[in-house]
Coordinates of C-alpha atoms in Angstrom, one line a residue:
Chain A
M1 CA -0.1 0.0 0.0
P2 CA 1.3 3.3 -0.9
P3 CA 1.9 5.8 2.1
L4 CA -1.0 8.0 3.2
L5 CA 1.1 11.2 3.4
T6 CA 4.3 11.6 1.9
V7 CA 6.3 14.8 2.8
E8 CA 9.3 15.7 0.6
K9 CA 12.0 18.5 1.5
L10 CA 9.5 20.5 3.5
S11 CA 10.9 23.9 4.5
V12 CA 9.1 26.6 6.6
T13 CA 10.6 30.0 6.9
Y14 CA 9.3 32.8 9.0
A15 CA 10.0 36.4 8.0
G16 CA 10.7 38.6 10.7
P17 CA 12.0 42.1 11.5
A18 CA 15.6 40.7 12.4
G19 CA 15.7 38.6 9.3
S20 CA 14.0 35.3 8.3
T21 CA 14.2 32.1 10.6
R22 CA 14.4 28.7 8.8
A23 CA 12.1 26.8 11.2
V24 CA 11.8 23.7 9.2
Q25 CA 14.5 22.6 6.7
E26 CA 14.0 20.1 4.0
V27 CA 12.2 17.7 6.2
S28 CA 11.1 14.4 4.4
F29 CA 8.9 11.7 5.8
A30 CA 6.0 9.4 5.1
V31 CA 2.9 8.3 7.2
E32 CA 1.7 4.9 6.2
P33 CA -2.0 3.8 6.6
G34 CA -2.8 2.8 10.1
E35 CA 0.8 4.0 11.5
V36 CA 1.4 6.3 14.3
L37 CA 4.4 8.4 13.5
A38 CA 5.7 10.6 16.4
L39 CA 8.0 13.7 16.0
V40 CA 10.0 14.5 19.0
G41 CA 12.2 17.3 19.8
E42 CA 12.2 20.4 22.2
S43 CA 10.4 23.5 22.0
G44 CA 11.6 25.4 18.8
S45 CA 12.8 22.3 17.0
G46 CA 10.2 22.9 14.2
K47 CA 8.1 20.0 15.0
S48 CA 4.8 22.1 15.4
S49 CA 5.6 24.0 12.3
V50 CA 5.8 20.6 10.5
A51 CA 2.4 19.7 11.8
L52 CA 0.9 23.1 10.8
A53 CA 2.5 23.5 7.5
L54 CA 1.0 20.1 6.1
T55 CA -2.3 21.7 5.8
R56 CA -0.9 25.3 5.3
L57 CA -2.3 26.3 8.7
L58 CA 0.6 28.7 8.9
A59 CA -0.2 32.4 7.9
S60 CA 1.5 33.4 4.7
P61 CA 3.2 35.9 5.3
P62 CA 5.2 35.8 7.6
A63 CA 5.5 32.0 6.8
T64 CA 6.6 30.7 3.6
M65 CA 6.5 26.9 2.9
S66 CA 8.3 24.9 0.1
G67 CA 8.6 21.4 -0.8
R68 CA 5.8 18.8 -1.5
V69 CA 3.1 17.2 0.9
Q70 CA 1.4 14.5 -1.0
F71 CA -1.8 13.4 0.4
D72 CA -4.3 11.5 -1.4
G73 CA -2.7 12.1 -4.7
R74 CA -2.5 15.8 -4.2
D75 CA 0.1 18.3 -3.3
L76 CA -1.4 20.1 -0.2
L77 CA 1.2 23.1 -0.6
T78 CA -0.2 24.0 -4.0
L79 CA -3.8 23.0 -3.7
P80 CA -6.3 25.7 -3.9
E81 CA -7.6 27.1 -0.4
A82 CA -11.1 26.1 -1.1
D83 CA -10.0 22.5 -1.6
L84 CA -7.8 22.5 1.2
R85 CA -10.7 23.7 3.6
G86 CA -12.5 20.4 2.8
I87 CA -9.6 18.4 3.8
R88 CA -8.7 20.4 7.1
G89 CA -10.8 18.9 9.7
G90 CA -12.2 16.5 7.5
A91 CA -9.6 13.8 6.0
I92 CA -6.8 15.4 8.0
A93 CA -7.9 16.4 11.5
Y94 CA -5.9 18.1 14.4
V95 CA -5.9 17.8 18.2
F96 CA -3.9 20.5 19.8
Q97 CA -2.2 20.9 23.2
D98 CA -4.6 23.3 25.0
P99 CA -8.1 22.1 24.5
A100 CA -9.6 25.4 26.3
S101 CA -8.1 27.5 23.5
S102 CA -9.1 24.9 20.6
L103 CA -12.7 24.9 21.8
N104 CA -15.0 28.0 20.8
P105 CA -16.1 29.2 24.5
V106 CA -19.5 30.6 23.3
L107 CA -20.6 27.4 21.5
T108 CA -21.9 24.2 23.1
I109 CA -19.8 21.1 22.7
G110 CA -22.7 19.7 20.6
E111 CA -22.8 22.7 18.3
Q112 CA -19.0 22.3 17.6
I113 CA -19.2 18.6 16.9
I114 CA -22.2 18.8 14.7
E115 CA -20.6 21.7 12.7
T116 CA -17.9 19.2 11.9
V117 CA -20.2 16.4 11.1
A118 CA -22.1 18.8 8.6
L119 CA -19.1 20.1 7.1
H120 CA -17.3 17.0 6.3
T121 CA -20.0 14.4 6.1
S122 CA -23.5 14.2 4.3
T123 CA -25.3 13.8 7.7
R124 CA -27.5 16.5 8.6
G125 CA -30.1 17.5 11.2
I126 CA -31.3 15.0 13.9
A127 CA -29.0 12.4 12.5
A128 CA -26.0 14.9 12.7
R129 CA -26.8 15.4 16.4
R130 CA -27.1 11.6 17.1
A131 CA -23.5 11.3 15.3
A132 CA -22.2 14.0 17.7
A133 CA -23.4 12.2 20.7
E134 CA -22.0 8.9 19.4
W135 CA -18.6 10.3 18.8
L136 CA -18.8 11.8 22.4
E137 CA -19.6 8.2 23.6
H138 CA -16.6 6.9 21.6
V139 CA -14.2 9.1 23.6
G140 CA -15.6 8.0 26.7
I141 CA -18.0 10.9 27.8
D142 CA -20.9 9.4 29.7
E143 CA -24.4 11.0 29.3
A144 CA -23.4 12.0 25.9
E145 CA -26.9 13.4 24.9
D146 CA -26.6 15.7 27.9
R147 CA -23.1 16.7 27.5
L148 CA -24.0 18.0 23.9
S149 CA -25.5 21.2 25.4
A150 CA -22.5 21.7 27.9
Y151 CA -20.3 24.6 27.1
P152 CA -16.4 24.1 27.2
Y153 CA -16.1 25.8 30.5
E154 CA -18.4 23.2 32.1
L155 CA -15.7 20.6 31.4
S156 CA -12.6 19.6 33.1
G157 CA -9.4 19.8 30.9
G158 CA -9.4 16.0 30.3
M159 CA -13.1 16.3 29.2
Q160 CA -12.4 19.0 27.1
Q161 CA -9.6 17.1 25.3
R162 CA -12.0 14.2 24.9
A163 CA -14.5 16.7 23.2
C164 CA -11.6 17.9 21.0
L165 CA -11.0 14.2 19.9
A166 CA -14.6 13.6 19.2
M167 CA -14.6 16.7 17.2
A168 CA -11.7 15.6 15.2
L169 CA -13.0 12.3 14.7
A170 CA -16.4 13.5 13.5
G171 CA -15.0 14.5 10.4
R172 CA -14.0 11.1 9.6
P173 CA -10.2 11.7 9.2
S174 CA -7.8 9.3 7.7
L175 CA -5.0 11.4 9.3
L176 CA -4.9 12.7 12.8
I177 CA -2.5 15.1 13.7
A178 CA -1.9 15.3 17.5
D179 CA 0.3 18.2 18.6
E180 CA 1.3 17.6 22.2
P181 CA -2.2 16.2 23.0
T182 CA -1.5 15.3 26.7
T183 CA 1.1 17.9 27.7
A184 CA -1.3 20.3 29.3
L185 CA -3.0 17.7 31.3
D186 CA -2.6 16.2 34.8
V187 CA -0.5 13.1 35.0
T188 CA -3.5 10.8 35.8
V189 CA -5.6 12.4 33.0
Q190 CA -2.6 12.2 30.5
V191 CA -2.8 8.4 31.0
Q192 CA -6.4 8.2 30.2
I193 CA -6.3 10.5 27.2
L194 CA -3.3 8.6 25.8
R195 CA -4.9 5.3 26.1
L196 CA -8.0 6.7 24.5
L197 CA -5.9 7.9 21.6
R198 CA -4.4 4.3 21.3
D199 CA -7.5 2.6 21.3
L200 CA -9.2 4.8 18.9
Q201 CA -6.1 4.6 16.6
R202 CA -6.4 0.7 16.7
R203 CA -10.3 0.6 16.5
L204 CA -10.5 3.1 13.6
N205 CA -7.2 2.0 11.9
L206 CA -6.2 5.8 11.9
S207 CA -2.8 7.2 10.9
V208 CA -1.6 9.6 13.5
L209 CA 1.2 12.1 13.4
L210 CA 2.0 12.6 17.1
I211 CA 4.0 15.7 18.0
S212 CA 5.6 15.5 21.5
H213 CA 8.6 16.4 23.4
D214 CA 8.3 13.4 25.7
L215 CA 10.0 10.1 24.6
L216 CA 7.9 8.2 27.1
V217 CA 4.8 9.3 25.3
V218 CA 6.2 8.2 22.1
E219 CA 7.2 5.1 23.3
R220 CA 3.7 4.2 24.5
I221 CA 1.9 4.8 21.3
A222 CA 4.1 5.4 18.4
H223 CA 5.5 2.7 15.7
R224 CA 8.1 5.1 14.3
V225 CA 9.8 8.2 15.6
G226 CA 11.6 11.0 14.0
V227 CA 13.9 13.3 15.9
M228 CA 14.0 16.8 15.2
Q229 CA 16.5 19.5 16.2
G230 CA 17.0 23.1 14.9
G231 CA 14.4 22.4 11.9
Q232 CA 16.1 19.4 10.8
L233 CA 14.9 15.8 11.1
L234 CA 18.1 14.1 12.5
E235 CA 16.9 10.4 12.3
L236 CA 13.8 8.4 11.7
G237 CA 13.2 4.9 12.5
P238 CA 11.1 2.4 14.5
V239 CA 10.8 3.5 18.2
S240 CA 12.6 0.5 19.6
R241 CA 15.5 1.0 17.2
V242 CA 15.8 4.5 18.0
L243 CA 15.6 4.0 21.6
Q244 CA 18.1 1.2 21.7
Q245 CA 20.6 2.4 19.1
P246 CA 20.1 6.2 18.7
A247 CA 22.2 7.0 15.7
H248 CA 22.7 10.8 16.5
P249 CA 24.3 12.4 19.7
Y250 CA 21.3 14.6 20.1
T251 CA 19.0 11.4 20.2
Q252 CA 21.4 9.7 22.5
G253 CA 20.9 12.7 25.0
L254 CA 17.2 12.5 24.8
V255 CA 17.4 8.5 25.5
E256 CA 19.8 9.1 28.3
L257 CA 17.5 11.8 29.9
R258 CA 14.6 9.4 29.5
R259 CA 16.7 6.7 31.1
R260 CA 17.5 8.9 34.1
M261 CA 13.9 10.0 34.4
R262 CA 12.9 6.4 34.8
L263 CA 11.1 5.7 38.1
R264 CA 11.6 2.2 38.6
T265 CA 13.8 -0.5 37.0
G266 CA 12.2 -3.6 35.4
P267 CA 8.7 -4.1 34.0
P268 CA 6.6 -2.3 32.8
D269 CA 9.4 0.2 31.9
A270 CA 12.0 -2.1 30.7
Chain B
M1 CA 16.6 17.4 67.9
P2 CA 17.1 20.8 66.4
D3 CA 14.1 22.8 65.3
A4 CA 12.9 21.8 61.9
L5 CA 13.5 24.4 59.2
L6 CA 9.9 24.3 58.3
E7 CA 7.0 22.6 60.2
A8 CA 3.2 22.6 59.5
D9 CA 1.3 21.3 62.6
N10 CA -2.1 20.1 61.7
V11 CA -2.8 23.1 59.3
V12 CA -6.1 23.5 58.0
K13 CA -7.3 26.1 55.1
V14 CA -10.9 26.3 54.2
F15 CA -12.1 28.4 51.2
T16 CA -15.5 29.9 51.0
P17 CA -16.9 31.2 48.1
R18 CA -17.2 34.9 48.4
D19 CA -20.4 35.3 46.5
A20 CA -22.3 32.6 48.5
A21 CA -25.8 34.2 49.6
P22 CA -26.1 34.7 53.4
W23 CA -28.9 32.5 53.7
R24 CA -27.5 29.7 51.9
R25 CA -24.9 27.5 53.6
A26 CA -21.7 28.1 51.5
A27 CA -20.2 24.9 50.3
A28 CA -16.6 25.5 51.8
T29 CA -13.7 23.7 50.5
R30 CA -11.2 22.2 52.8
A31 CA -8.2 22.7 50.5
V32 CA -5.8 21.7 53.0
D33 CA -7.2 19.4 55.6
G34 CA -5.2 18.8 58.7
V35 CA -1.4 18.5 57.4
T36 CA 1.4 17.8 59.7
F37 CA 4.7 18.0 57.9
S38 CA 8.3 18.9 58.5
L39 CA 11.4 19.9 56.6
Q40 CA 14.9 19.5 58.2
A41 CA 17.9 21.2 57.2
G42 CA 19.8 20.3 54.0
E43 CA 16.8 17.9 53.0
A44 CA 15.2 17.5 49.5
V45 CA 11.7 16.6 49.8
G46 CA 8.9 16.2 47.2
L47 CA 5.3 16.9 47.4
V48 CA 3.3 15.2 44.8
G49 CA -0.3 15.2 44.0
E50 CA -2.7 16.0 41.1
S51 CA -4.2 19.5 40.2
G52 CA -6.6 20.7 43.0
C53 CA -5.1 18.3 45.7
G54 CA -4.0 21.3 47.9
K55 CA -0.2 21.4 47.2
T56 CA 0.0 25.0 46.2
T57 CA -2.3 25.9 49.1
L58 CA 0.0 24.2 51.4
A59 CA 2.9 25.7 49.9
K60 CA 1.4 29.3 50.6
L61 CA 0.5 28.4 54.0
L62 CA 4.2 27.4 54.7
I63 CA 5.5 30.8 53.3
G64 CA 2.7 32.8 55.0
L65 CA 1.2 33.9 52.0
L66 CA -2.2 32.4 53.5
R67 CA -3.2 32.0 57.1
P68 CA -4.1 28.8 58.4
D69 CA -7.7 28.5 59.7
E70 CA -6.6 25.8 62.2
G71 CA -3.0 24.5 63.2
E72 CA 0.2 26.4 63.0
V73 CA 3.4 26.9 60.6
R74 CA 6.6 27.2 62.3
V75 CA 9.9 28.5 60.9
L76 CA 12.8 27.4 63.0
G77 CA 10.4 26.6 65.7
Q78 CA 8.9 30.1 65.6
P79 CA 5.0 30.5 64.7
L80 CA 5.0 32.1 61.5
Q81 CA 1.8 33.8 62.3
R82 CA 3.0 35.7 65.1
L83 CA 6.1 37.3 63.1
R84 CA 6.1 40.7 62.5
G85 CA 8.4 43.3 61.0
A86 CA 12.2 42.5 61.2
A87 CA 11.5 38.9 62.6
L88 CA 9.2 38.4 59.4
R89 CA 11.8 39.9 57.2
S90 CA 14.5 37.5 58.6
M91 CA 11.9 34.6 58.2
R92 CA 12.3 35.4 54.4
R93 CA 15.9 34.7 54.7
V94 CA 15.2 31.2 55.6
V95 CA 12.4 30.1 53.3
Q96 CA 12.6 31.5 49.7
F97 CA 10.3 30.4 46.8
V98 CA 10.3 29.7 43.1
F99 CA 6.9 29.8 41.2
Q100 CA 5.8 27.8 38.2
D101 CA 5.4 30.7 35.9
P102 CA 8.6 32.7 35.9
M103 CA 7.0 35.4 33.5
G104 CA 4.4 35.8 36.2
S105 CA 6.8 36.2 39.1
L106 CA 9.1 38.6 37.4
N107 CA 8.2 42.3 37.1
P108 CA 8.3 42.8 33.2
R109 CA 9.7 46.6 33.7
L110 CA 12.6 45.4 35.8
T111 CA 15.8 44.3 34.3
V112 CA 17.2 40.8 35.5
G113 CA 19.9 42.7 37.2
E114 CA 17.2 45.0 38.9
A115 CA 15.0 42.0 40.0
I116 CA 18.1 40.1 41.6
A117 CA 19.2 43.2 43.3
E118 CA 15.8 44.0 44.9
P119 CA 16.1 41.3 47.7
L120 CA 19.8 42.5 48.3
I121 CA 18.6 46.1 48.9
I122 CA 15.6 45.0 51.1
H123 CA 17.6 42.7 53.2
R124 CA 20.7 45.1 53.1
L125 CA 22.9 42.4 52.0
A126 CA 25.3 44.8 49.9
A127 CA 26.7 48.0 51.1
T128 CA 27.6 49.7 47.7
A129 CA 26.0 49.7 44.3
A130 CA 29.3 48.1 43.1
E131 CA 29.2 45.2 45.8
R132 CA 25.4 44.6 44.6
R133 CA 26.5 44.5 40.9
A134 CA 29.2 41.9 41.8
R135 CA 26.8 39.9 43.9
V136 CA 24.2 40.0 41.0
E137 CA 26.8 38.8 38.6
Q138 CA 27.9 36.1 41.0
L139 CA 24.2 35.0 41.4
L140 CA 23.7 34.9 37.8
A141 CA 26.8 32.7 37.4
S142 CA 25.5 30.4 40.0
V143 CA 22.5 29.6 37.8
Q144 CA 24.8 29.5 34.5
L145 CA 23.6 32.6 33.1
P146 CA 26.2 35.2 31.7
G147 CA 26.6 38.3 33.6
S148 CA 25.4 40.5 30.4
F149 CA 21.8 38.9 31.3
A150 CA 21.7 41.7 34.2
Q151 CA 20.7 44.0 31.5
R152 CA 18.0 42.2 30.0
L153 CA 14.2 42.3 30.6
P154 CA 12.3 39.3 31.1
R155 CA 10.5 39.1 27.8
Q156 CA 13.9 38.7 26.2
L157 CA 14.6 35.4 28.0
S158 CA 13.5 31.9 27.1
G159 CA 11.2 30.1 29.7
G160 CA 14.2 28.2 31.1
E161 CA 16.4 31.4 31.4
R162 CA 13.6 33.2 33.3
Q163 CA 13.2 30.2 35.6
R164 CA 17.0 30.4 36.3
V165 CA 16.6 34.3 37.0
G166 CA 13.9 33.3 39.4
I167 CA 16.1 30.6 41.1
A168 CA 18.9 33.4 41.3
R169 CA 16.6 36.0 42.9
A170 CA 15.6 33.3 45.5
L171 CA 19.3 32.4 46.2
A172 CA 20.0 36.1 46.7
V173 CA 19.2 36.1 50.4
E174 CA 21.1 32.7 50.9
P175 CA 17.9 31.0 52.2
K176 CA 18.2 27.9 54.1
T177 CA 15.3 26.5 52.2
L178 CA 13.9 26.9 48.6
L179 CA 10.4 26.1 48.1
C180 CA 9.8 25.5 44.5
D181 CA 6.2 24.9 43.2
E182 CA 5.9 23.4 39.9
P183 CA 9.3 25.0 38.8
I184 CA 9.5 22.9 35.6
A185 CA 5.8 22.3 34.8
S186 CA 5.9 24.9 32.0
L187 CA 9.3 24.0 30.6
D188 CA 9.9 21.4 28.1
V189 CA 11.7 18.1 29.0
S190 CA 15.4 18.9 28.4
V191 CA 15.0 22.5 29.7
G192 CA 13.1 21.0 32.7
S193 CA 15.9 18.6 33.4
Q194 CA 18.5 21.3 33.3
I195 CA 16.6 23.0 36.1
L196 CA 16.4 19.9 37.9
E197 CA 20.0 19.6 37.8
L198 CA 20.7 23.2 39.0
L199 CA 18.3 22.4 41.8
R200 CA 20.3 19.3 42.8
G201 CA 23.5 21.2 42.8
I202 CA 21.8 23.9 45.0
N203 CA 20.5 21.1 47.4
Q204 CA 23.9 19.5 47.5
R205 CA 25.5 22.7 48.6
G206 CA 23.3 22.5 51.6
T207 CA 20.0 24.4 51.0
A208 CA 16.9 22.5 51.7
L209 CA 14.4 22.1 48.9
L210 CA 10.7 21.4 49.1
F211 CA 9.8 20.4 45.6
I212 CA 6.1 20.6 44.7
S213 CA 5.2 18.8 41.6
H214 CA 2.6 16.7 39.8
D215 CA 5.5 14.9 38.0
L216 CA 6.6 12.0 40.1
R217 CA 9.3 11.2 37.7
A218 CA 11.0 14.6 38.5
V219 CA 10.3 14.1 42.2
A220 CA 12.1 10.7 42.0
S221 CA 15.2 12.1 40.2
L222 CA 15.7 15.0 42.7
C223 CA 14.5 14.1 46.1
R224 CA 15.0 11.7 48.8
R225 CA 11.9 11.8 50.4
V226 CA 8.3 12.0 49.1
A227 CA 5.1 13.1 50.6
V228 CA 1.8 12.4 48.5
M229 CA -1.1 14.5 48.8
R230 CA -4.9 14.0 47.9
S231 CA -8.0 16.1 48.7
G232 CA -6.1 18.3 51.0
A233 CA -4.4 15.5 53.1
L234 CA -1.0 13.7 53.3
L235 CA -1.8 10.0 52.2
E236 CA 1.7 9.0 53.1
E237 CA 5.2 9.9 53.2
G238 CA 8.6 8.1 53.2
P239 CA 11.9 7.7 51.4
V240 CA 11.6 7.9 47.5
D241 CA 12.8 4.6 46.9
A242 CA 10.5 2.9 49.5
V243 CA 7.4 4.6 48.5
L244 CA 8.1 3.8 44.8
A245 CA 8.8 0.2 45.4
A246 CA 6.0 -0.6 47.9
P247 CA 3.4 2.3 48.0
R248 CA 1.0 1.9 50.9
H249 CA -2.0 3.8 49.5
P250 CA -3.6 2.7 46.4
Y251 CA -3.7 6.2 45.2
T252 CA 0.1 6.3 45.2
G253 CA 0.1 3.3 43.1
V254 CA -2.1 5.2 40.6
L255 CA 0.2 8.1 40.5
I256 CA 3.3 5.9 40.0
R257 CA 1.7 4.0 37.1
S258 CA 0.6 7.2 35.7
A259 CA 4.0 8.9 35.9
E260 CA 5.2 5.6 34.0
L261 CA 2.5 6.3 31.5
D262 CA 1.1 2.9 32.1
L263 CA -1.5 2.8 29.6
D264 CA -3.0 -0.7 30.6
M265 CA -3.5 0.1 34.4
L266 CA -6.7 -0.4 36.0

């Protein structure tokens, strides 16, 4: 099967008053159907710029993008804006770090999910409302019917992130881009959301591009991992290979850090 | 035994909603519900728990930013609430604090140098301006920042650099204790681990640490002793290794497995 997404020599440059910054430099990778590919790196490594550039979510100017992003036989970097709008939130959906700022505070959860359903599927009216409730159930929100009329502020951070996942899935994506989906959450909630993400990925055979700075998160749910630093993709490979034989000194440092932050030796961490 | 640096004796803090109608019995929250805790000289102790468990409220009680409704906080054996004026000021030389959000704890209009010099002025720790400048430079060096940073404003620094400035300012009065409330929660992994390394060095040079965090991984890498908090109460405390190996409370087990991102727990 051909890859779902093929990124070739993607570069992102931000123009600023003090000259331009090359945030992403000729990054190439592919995401296979049903695969979880993670990009790790510290703040400023360019990983979020990659995630946003894929569907041209970066304002241009100041950002300029070059290279190719092949998805479903089309190059997303040259696709007309109108066509791209059908893909964003549809075939390619996003979940971001801070659920509170991804949700519209003046619309109910239901309105926001129904909007996605109506925009990206042929379902309308009562059926769309039912579909929205079903997605809420899928992401583990109880009493989904009632929750449709809740406003974001009435939900906890973990619940908000579940709602964001429901909204993302409601567009029936084949690629989910999750940018630090658990970073803003409490430790115990983090586990719940990660488990949910893993289970949904398996159940729906989703492809996921996971952006994270935490190798442990990557280790738990990704199949392959790419390591980014200073806008470059240093190495890319199966998670177990990269963790056991990191090729690049920077990756070795990350793995060492991960080892030192380990709580206990032995299972389930070994 | 000498007096503990910092002691909480059965402290309780109750928050009552301000806008509760007088005829309605307001639902009060017992944010800290009878906590007894002490910190000895030179120790590194972690206080863990999830959001809302009361760890920050406990921290605020320990440094006198909040008054306990019941119980007592003692600093070097002295009841904190009864300290006034010069005695209170000298208490500040025993306990200093570092907060989660370094941007929020630094005055945006003060340069780094001015921010670090402020405690030196308040506590009269430098006789002349030249002495003060030298001390600021020395403090910046102790948090591995170049002396030239003294001229910068907080917004010109990265998150990790700002947190270093926050630590340098806390160290200015040579405190016996550093109370750090989620100092690495808003930093990314590698920057956070550098801050942990810095705190470890500070502890090894004799300053006691109370490290408040929801991140058991960070606590385990820095502290010898850990206290676990939930719903305003301390569930258990003990040496980190022992608690990790054999948690006595089921909730501690949940925290440990969460920190390990054990997706198959339950």
